[in-house]
Coordinates of C-alpha atoms and ligand atoms in Angstrom, one line a residue:
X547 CA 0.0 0.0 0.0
X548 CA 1.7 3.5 -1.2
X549 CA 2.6 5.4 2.0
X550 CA 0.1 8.4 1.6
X551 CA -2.8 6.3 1.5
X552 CA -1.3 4.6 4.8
X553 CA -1.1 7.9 6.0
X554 CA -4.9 9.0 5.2
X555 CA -6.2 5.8 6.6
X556 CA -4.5 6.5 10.0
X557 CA -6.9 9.2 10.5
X558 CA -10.1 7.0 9.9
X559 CA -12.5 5.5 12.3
X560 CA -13.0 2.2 12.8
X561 CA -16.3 0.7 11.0
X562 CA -18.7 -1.3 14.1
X563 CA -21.3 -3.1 13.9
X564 CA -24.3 -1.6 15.8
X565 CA -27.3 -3.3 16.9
X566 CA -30.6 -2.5 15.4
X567 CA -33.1 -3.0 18.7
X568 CA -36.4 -3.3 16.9
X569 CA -40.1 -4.6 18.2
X570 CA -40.3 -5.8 14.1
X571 CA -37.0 -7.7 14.9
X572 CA -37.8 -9.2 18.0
X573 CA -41.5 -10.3 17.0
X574 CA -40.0 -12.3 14.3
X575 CA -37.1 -13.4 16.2
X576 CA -34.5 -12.3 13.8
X577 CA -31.2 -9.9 14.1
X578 CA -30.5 -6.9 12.7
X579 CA -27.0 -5.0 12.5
X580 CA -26.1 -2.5 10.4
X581 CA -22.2 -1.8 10.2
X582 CA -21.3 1.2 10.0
X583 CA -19.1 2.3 7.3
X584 CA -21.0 6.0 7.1
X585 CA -18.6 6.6 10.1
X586 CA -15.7 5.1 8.4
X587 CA -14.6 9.0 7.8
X588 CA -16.5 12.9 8.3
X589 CA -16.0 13.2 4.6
X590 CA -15.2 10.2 2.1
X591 CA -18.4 8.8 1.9
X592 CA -17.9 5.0 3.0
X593 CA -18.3 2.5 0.5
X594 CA -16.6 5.2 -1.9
X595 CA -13.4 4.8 0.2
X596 CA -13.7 1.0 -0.1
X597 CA -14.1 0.7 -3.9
X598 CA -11.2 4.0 -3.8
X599 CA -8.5 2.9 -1.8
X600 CA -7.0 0.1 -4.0
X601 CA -7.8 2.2 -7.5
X602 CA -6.0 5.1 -6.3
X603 CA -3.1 2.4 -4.5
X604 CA -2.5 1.7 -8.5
X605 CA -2.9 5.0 -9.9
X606 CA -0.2 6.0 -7.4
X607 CA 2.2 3.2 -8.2
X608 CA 1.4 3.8 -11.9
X609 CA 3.3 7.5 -12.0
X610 CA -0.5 9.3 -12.7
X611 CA -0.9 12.4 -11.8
X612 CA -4.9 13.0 -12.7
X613 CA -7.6 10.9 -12.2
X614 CA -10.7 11.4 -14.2
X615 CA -13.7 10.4 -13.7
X616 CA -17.8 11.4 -13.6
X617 CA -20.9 11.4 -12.1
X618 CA -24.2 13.5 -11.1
X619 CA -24.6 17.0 -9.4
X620 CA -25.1 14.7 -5.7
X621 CA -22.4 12.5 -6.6
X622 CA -20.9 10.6 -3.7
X623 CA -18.2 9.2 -5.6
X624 CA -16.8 12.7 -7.2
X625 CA -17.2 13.9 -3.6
X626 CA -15.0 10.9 -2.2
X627 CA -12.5 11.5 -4.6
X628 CA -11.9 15.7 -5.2
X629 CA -11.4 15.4 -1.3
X630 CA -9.0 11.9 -1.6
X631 CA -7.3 13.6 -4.6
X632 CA -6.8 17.3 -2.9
X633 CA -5.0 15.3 0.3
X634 CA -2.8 13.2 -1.9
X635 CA -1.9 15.9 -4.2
X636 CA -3.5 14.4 -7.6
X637 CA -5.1 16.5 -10.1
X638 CA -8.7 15.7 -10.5
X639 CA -11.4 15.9 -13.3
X640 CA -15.1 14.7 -13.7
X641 CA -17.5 14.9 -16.0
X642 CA -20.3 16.0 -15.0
X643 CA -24.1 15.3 -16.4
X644 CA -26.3 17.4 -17.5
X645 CA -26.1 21.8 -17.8
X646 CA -24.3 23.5 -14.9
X647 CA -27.0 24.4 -12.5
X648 CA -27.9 28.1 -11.6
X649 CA -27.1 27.2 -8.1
X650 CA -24.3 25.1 -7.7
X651 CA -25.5 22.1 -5.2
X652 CA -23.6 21.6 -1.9
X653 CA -21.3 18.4 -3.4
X654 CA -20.6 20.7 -6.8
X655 CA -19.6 23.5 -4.1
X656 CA -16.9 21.1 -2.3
X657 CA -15.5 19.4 -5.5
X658 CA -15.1 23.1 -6.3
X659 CA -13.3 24.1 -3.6
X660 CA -11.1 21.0 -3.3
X661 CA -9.8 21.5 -7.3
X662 CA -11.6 19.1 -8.9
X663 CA -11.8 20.5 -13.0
X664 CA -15.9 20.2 -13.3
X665 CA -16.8 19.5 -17.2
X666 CA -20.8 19.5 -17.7
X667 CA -21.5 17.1 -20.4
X668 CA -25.5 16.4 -21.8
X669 CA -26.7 13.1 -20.7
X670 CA -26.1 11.6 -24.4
X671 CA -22.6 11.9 -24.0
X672 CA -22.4 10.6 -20.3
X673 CA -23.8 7.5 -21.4
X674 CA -21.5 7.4 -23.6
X675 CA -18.8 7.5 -21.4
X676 CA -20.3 4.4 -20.2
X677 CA -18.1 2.3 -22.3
X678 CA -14.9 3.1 -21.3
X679 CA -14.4 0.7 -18.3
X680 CA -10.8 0.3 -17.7
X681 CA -8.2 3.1 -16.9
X682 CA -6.3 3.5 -20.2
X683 CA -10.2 3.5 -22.3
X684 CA -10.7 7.2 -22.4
X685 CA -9.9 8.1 -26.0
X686 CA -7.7 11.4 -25.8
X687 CA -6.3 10.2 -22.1
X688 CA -2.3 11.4 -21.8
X689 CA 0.0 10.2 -20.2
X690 CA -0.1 9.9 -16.6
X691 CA -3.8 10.4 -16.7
X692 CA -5.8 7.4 -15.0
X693 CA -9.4 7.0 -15.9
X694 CA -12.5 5.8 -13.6
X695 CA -15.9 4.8 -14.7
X696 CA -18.7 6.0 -12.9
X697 CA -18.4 5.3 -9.1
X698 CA -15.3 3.7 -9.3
X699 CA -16.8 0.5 -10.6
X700 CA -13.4 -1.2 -11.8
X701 CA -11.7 -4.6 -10.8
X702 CA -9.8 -3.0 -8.2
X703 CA -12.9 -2.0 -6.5
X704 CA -13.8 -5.5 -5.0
X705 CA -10.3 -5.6 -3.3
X706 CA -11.3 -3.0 -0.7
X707 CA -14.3 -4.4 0.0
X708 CA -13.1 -7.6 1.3
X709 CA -11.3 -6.0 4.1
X710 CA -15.5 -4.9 4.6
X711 CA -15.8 -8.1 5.3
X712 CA -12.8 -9.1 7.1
X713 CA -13.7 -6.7 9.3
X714 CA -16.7 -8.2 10.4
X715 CA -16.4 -10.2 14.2
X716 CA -20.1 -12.3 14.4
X717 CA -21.4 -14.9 12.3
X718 CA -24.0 -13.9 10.1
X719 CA -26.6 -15.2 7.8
X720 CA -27.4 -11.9 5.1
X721 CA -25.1 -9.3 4.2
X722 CA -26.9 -6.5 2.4
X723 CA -26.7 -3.4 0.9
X724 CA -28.2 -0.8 -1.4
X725 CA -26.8 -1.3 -5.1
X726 CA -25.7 1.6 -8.0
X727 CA -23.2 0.0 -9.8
X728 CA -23.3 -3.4 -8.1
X729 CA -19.1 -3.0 -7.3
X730 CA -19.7 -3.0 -3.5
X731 CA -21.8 -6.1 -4.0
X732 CA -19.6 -7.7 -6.5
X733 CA -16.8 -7.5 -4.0
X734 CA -19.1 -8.4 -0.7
X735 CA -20.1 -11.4 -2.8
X736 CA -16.3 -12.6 -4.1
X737 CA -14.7 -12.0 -0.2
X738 CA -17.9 -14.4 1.1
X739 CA -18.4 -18.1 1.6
X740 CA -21.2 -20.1 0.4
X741 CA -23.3 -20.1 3.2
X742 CA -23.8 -16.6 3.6
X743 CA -26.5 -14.9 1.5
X744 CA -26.1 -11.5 -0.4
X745 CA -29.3 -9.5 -0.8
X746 CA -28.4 -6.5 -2.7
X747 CA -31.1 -3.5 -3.3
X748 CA -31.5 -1.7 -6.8
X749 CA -31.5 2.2 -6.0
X750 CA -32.7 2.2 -9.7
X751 CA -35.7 1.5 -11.8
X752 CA -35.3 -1.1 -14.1
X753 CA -32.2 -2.3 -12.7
X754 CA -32.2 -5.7 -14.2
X755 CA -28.8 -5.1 -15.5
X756 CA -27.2 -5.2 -12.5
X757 CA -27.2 -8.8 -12.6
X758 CA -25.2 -8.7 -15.9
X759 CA -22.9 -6.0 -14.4
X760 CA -22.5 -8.0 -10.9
X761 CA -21.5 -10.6 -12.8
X762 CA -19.1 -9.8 -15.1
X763 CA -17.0 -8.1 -11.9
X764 CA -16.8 -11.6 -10.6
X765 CA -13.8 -13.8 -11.1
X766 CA -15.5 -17.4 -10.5
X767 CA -19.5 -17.3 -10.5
X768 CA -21.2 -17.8 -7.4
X769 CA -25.2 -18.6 -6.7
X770 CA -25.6 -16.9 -3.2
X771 CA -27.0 -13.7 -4.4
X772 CA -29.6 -11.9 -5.4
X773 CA -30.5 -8.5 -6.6
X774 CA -33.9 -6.9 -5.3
X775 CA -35.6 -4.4 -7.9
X776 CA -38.6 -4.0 -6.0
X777 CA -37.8 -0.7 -3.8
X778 CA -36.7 1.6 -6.4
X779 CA -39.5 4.1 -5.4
X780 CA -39.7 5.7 -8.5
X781 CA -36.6 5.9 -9.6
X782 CA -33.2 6.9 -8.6
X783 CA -33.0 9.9 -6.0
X784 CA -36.6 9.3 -6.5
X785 CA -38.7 9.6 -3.0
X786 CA -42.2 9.2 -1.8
X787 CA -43.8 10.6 1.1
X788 CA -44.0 7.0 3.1
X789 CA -39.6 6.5 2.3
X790 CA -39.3 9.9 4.0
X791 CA -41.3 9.2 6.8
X792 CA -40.0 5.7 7.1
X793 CA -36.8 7.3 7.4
X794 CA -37.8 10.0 9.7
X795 CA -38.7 7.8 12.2
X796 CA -36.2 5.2 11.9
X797 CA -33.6 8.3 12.4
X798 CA -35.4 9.3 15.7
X799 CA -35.9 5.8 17.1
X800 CA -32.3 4.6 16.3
X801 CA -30.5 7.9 16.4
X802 CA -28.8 6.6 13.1
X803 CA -28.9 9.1 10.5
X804 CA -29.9 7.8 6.7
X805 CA -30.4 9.0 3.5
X806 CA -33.3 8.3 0.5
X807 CA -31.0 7.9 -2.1
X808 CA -29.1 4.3 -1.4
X809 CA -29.6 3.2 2.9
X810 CA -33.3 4.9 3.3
X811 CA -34.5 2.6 0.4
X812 CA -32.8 -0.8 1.8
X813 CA -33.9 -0.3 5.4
X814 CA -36.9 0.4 4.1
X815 CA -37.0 -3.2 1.8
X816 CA -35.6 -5.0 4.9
X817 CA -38.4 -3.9 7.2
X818 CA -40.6 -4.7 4.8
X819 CA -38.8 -8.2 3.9
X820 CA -39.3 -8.8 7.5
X821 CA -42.4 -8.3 8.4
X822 CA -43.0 -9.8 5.4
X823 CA -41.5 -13.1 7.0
X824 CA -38.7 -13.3 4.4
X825 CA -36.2 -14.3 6.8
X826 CA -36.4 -17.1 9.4
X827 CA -36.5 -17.2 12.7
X828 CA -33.1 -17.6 14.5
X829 CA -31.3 -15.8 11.3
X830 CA -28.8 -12.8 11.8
X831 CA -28.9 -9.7 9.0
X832 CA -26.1 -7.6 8.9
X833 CA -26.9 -4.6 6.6
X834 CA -24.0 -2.0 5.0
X835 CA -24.3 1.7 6.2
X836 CA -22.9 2.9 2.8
X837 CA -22.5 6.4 3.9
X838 CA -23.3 9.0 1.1
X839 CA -25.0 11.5 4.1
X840 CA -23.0 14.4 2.0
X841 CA -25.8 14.0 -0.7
X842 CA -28.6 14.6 1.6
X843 CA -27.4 17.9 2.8
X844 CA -30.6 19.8 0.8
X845 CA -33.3 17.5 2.7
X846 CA -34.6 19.8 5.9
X847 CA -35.0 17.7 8.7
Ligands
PLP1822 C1 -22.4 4.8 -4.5 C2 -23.2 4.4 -3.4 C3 -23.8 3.1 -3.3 C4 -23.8 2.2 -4.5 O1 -22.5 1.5 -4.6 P1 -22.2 0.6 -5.9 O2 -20.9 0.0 -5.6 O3 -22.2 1.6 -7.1 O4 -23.3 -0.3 -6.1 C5 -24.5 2.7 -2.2 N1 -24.6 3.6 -1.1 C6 -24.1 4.8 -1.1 C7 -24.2 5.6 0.1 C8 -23.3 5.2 -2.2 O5 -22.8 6.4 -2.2

C-alpha cells in the first residue's frame, strides 16, 4: 500500500457493527445489525473509500498524476475523490451530467473548492462515457492520466471491499446493501463463503442489468446472491412521502442518520422483507451503512 494512503487511513475511524433493537426484529425473532461504514470518515463517503483505496493504490504506483472520472450533481463518488485527490496531491477531473446548475448544489460547491476541473456534459454523451471501463479506455487520455468509470466501478474495487468483510467479528446469515453499480456487492459477494446470502437492493428503476454487471466483476461465478428491484420508489434519488417518513422515524428511534437515495430505500425493503417473514427465525442480518449523508445535505430535517 503507497505510504500516503497509509497515512490517510491512519486518521479513519474504525467501522462497528451496531445493533438495530427493533419490536419488528424481536417479533419475528431475527437480528439486525447495520455496520457502519457511514462513520468510516467525516467526509469520504464509505463504500466510496472501499471501492477508492486500492484504485488510487494503482494510480499512485502507476506514476498518474490526474484521475478522471464522472458522475451526477449529488455524486458521492466525485465527492469521495476531489477530497482523496486534494489530500494526496493528484489532479482531478469529472465529468459532470447534465447543464451547470444556476445554483451550484452543496457536493458541486466542495468538488469546487477541493480542485476538482468540473466539465458538464448532456446526458447523451455521459452515457457514452459508459463504455470506457478500464483506466487506459478514455480516448484522448495522456500520459499519466488514469481513468475511472462511474463510481469507481473497476476490478480493483472489490479488493477494498473484502477487508468490509474481514472486518466483520459475528457470524452472520445476510449481508446486504443498497446497489448503483453493483461494485460493492460484487466484491461483498467474491470476499464471502457459500453459506452466507447476499441481498443486494437496486437504487434504480429497471435495474435488471445489475445482474449482468455484478456478474461480469466476478472472477468465479457464485449462486448466493440476489438483486432486489422492488424498492426503487420511482426511480433513482426518487422519494415518496412514506420513504421519507420511514426514514424520519427510523432516524429518531435509532439515532442513526440515513439517506433516500441508497440506505433509506434498503432499510426500508428490509423492514418490509421482514415483516413480510422473508427471513427465518433464528437468522442474523447484517446490513451495510454505505454512507453517502453528504448528498442529503438539501433534505430539511
Ligand atoms: C455509490 C453508493 C452506493 C452504491 O454503490 P455501488 O458500488 O455503485 O453499487 C450505495 N450507497 C451509497 C451511500 C453510495 O454512495
Amino acid at each position: 500500500m503507497h505510504p500516503e494512503l497509509i497515512k490517510l487511513e491512519e486518521t479513519f475511524k474504525p467501522s462497528i457493527l451496531t445493533k438495530i433493537d427493533e419490536s419488528l426484529c424481536a417479533h419475528k425473532a431475527i437480528e439486525l445489525w447495520m455496520k457502519r461504514d457511514d462513520q468510516l470518515h467525516p467526509v469520504i463517503s464509505g463504500n466510496k473509500w472501499r471501492k477508492l483505496k486500492f484504485i488510487l493504490d494503482h494510480a499512485l504506483y502507476s506514476g498518474a498524476d490526474t484521475i478522471i472520472s464522472m458522475g451526477g450533481v449529488y455524486s458521492n463518488h466525485l465527492h469521495a475523490l476531489a477530497y482523496v485527490g486534494k489530500v494526496l496531491g493528484l489532479k482531478t477531473i469529472a465529468y459532470v451530467r447534465g447543464d451547470a446548475p444556476a445554483v451550484l448544489t452543496p457536493t458541486l460547491v466542495d468538488l469546487k473548492n477541493w480542485g476538482m476541473e468540473l466539465r458538464f456534459i448532456s446526458r447523451t454523451e455521459y452515457r457514452q462515457l459508459r463504455h470506457y471501463k478500464g483506466c487506459l479506455d478514455l480516448p484522448g487520455l495522456k500520459p499519466q492520466q488514469y481513468w475511472l468509470p462511474e463510481g469507481g466501478a473497476q476490478a480493483l474495487a472489490l479488493c477494498g471491499v473484502t477487508e468490509l468483510v474481514a472486518e466483520i467479528d459475528i457470524a452472520y446469515d445476510y449481508l446486504c446493501v443498497p446497489c448503483g453499480t453493483g461494485a460493492t456487492l460484487a466484491g461483498l459477494i467474491s470476499a464471502t463463503t457459500d453459506n452466507i446470502s447476499l441481498l443486494g437492493f437496486a437504487a434504480l428503476k429497471n435495474a435488471g442489468f445489475l445482474n449482468t454487471d455484478v456478474s461480469s466483476l466476478l472472477k468465479q461465478s457464485k449462486n448466493n446472491w440476489q438483486i432486489n428491484l422492488d424498492y426503487h420508489f420511482g426511480g433513482f434519488a426518487s422519494t415518496t412521502p412514506e420513504l421519507l417518513n420511514f426514514i424520519s422515524a427510523f432516524e429518531t428511534k435509532t439515532t442513526i442518520q440515513l439517506e433516500p437515495v441508497y440506505t433509506g430505500k434498503m432499510m426500508y425493503a428490509l423492514y418490509d422483507l421482514i415483516s413480510q417473514g422473508h427471513f427465518s427465525a433464528g437468522q442474523r442480518i447484517i446490513a451495510i451503512h454505505t454512507g453517502g449523508l453528504q448528498g442529503d445535505r438539501e433534505r430539511s430535517r
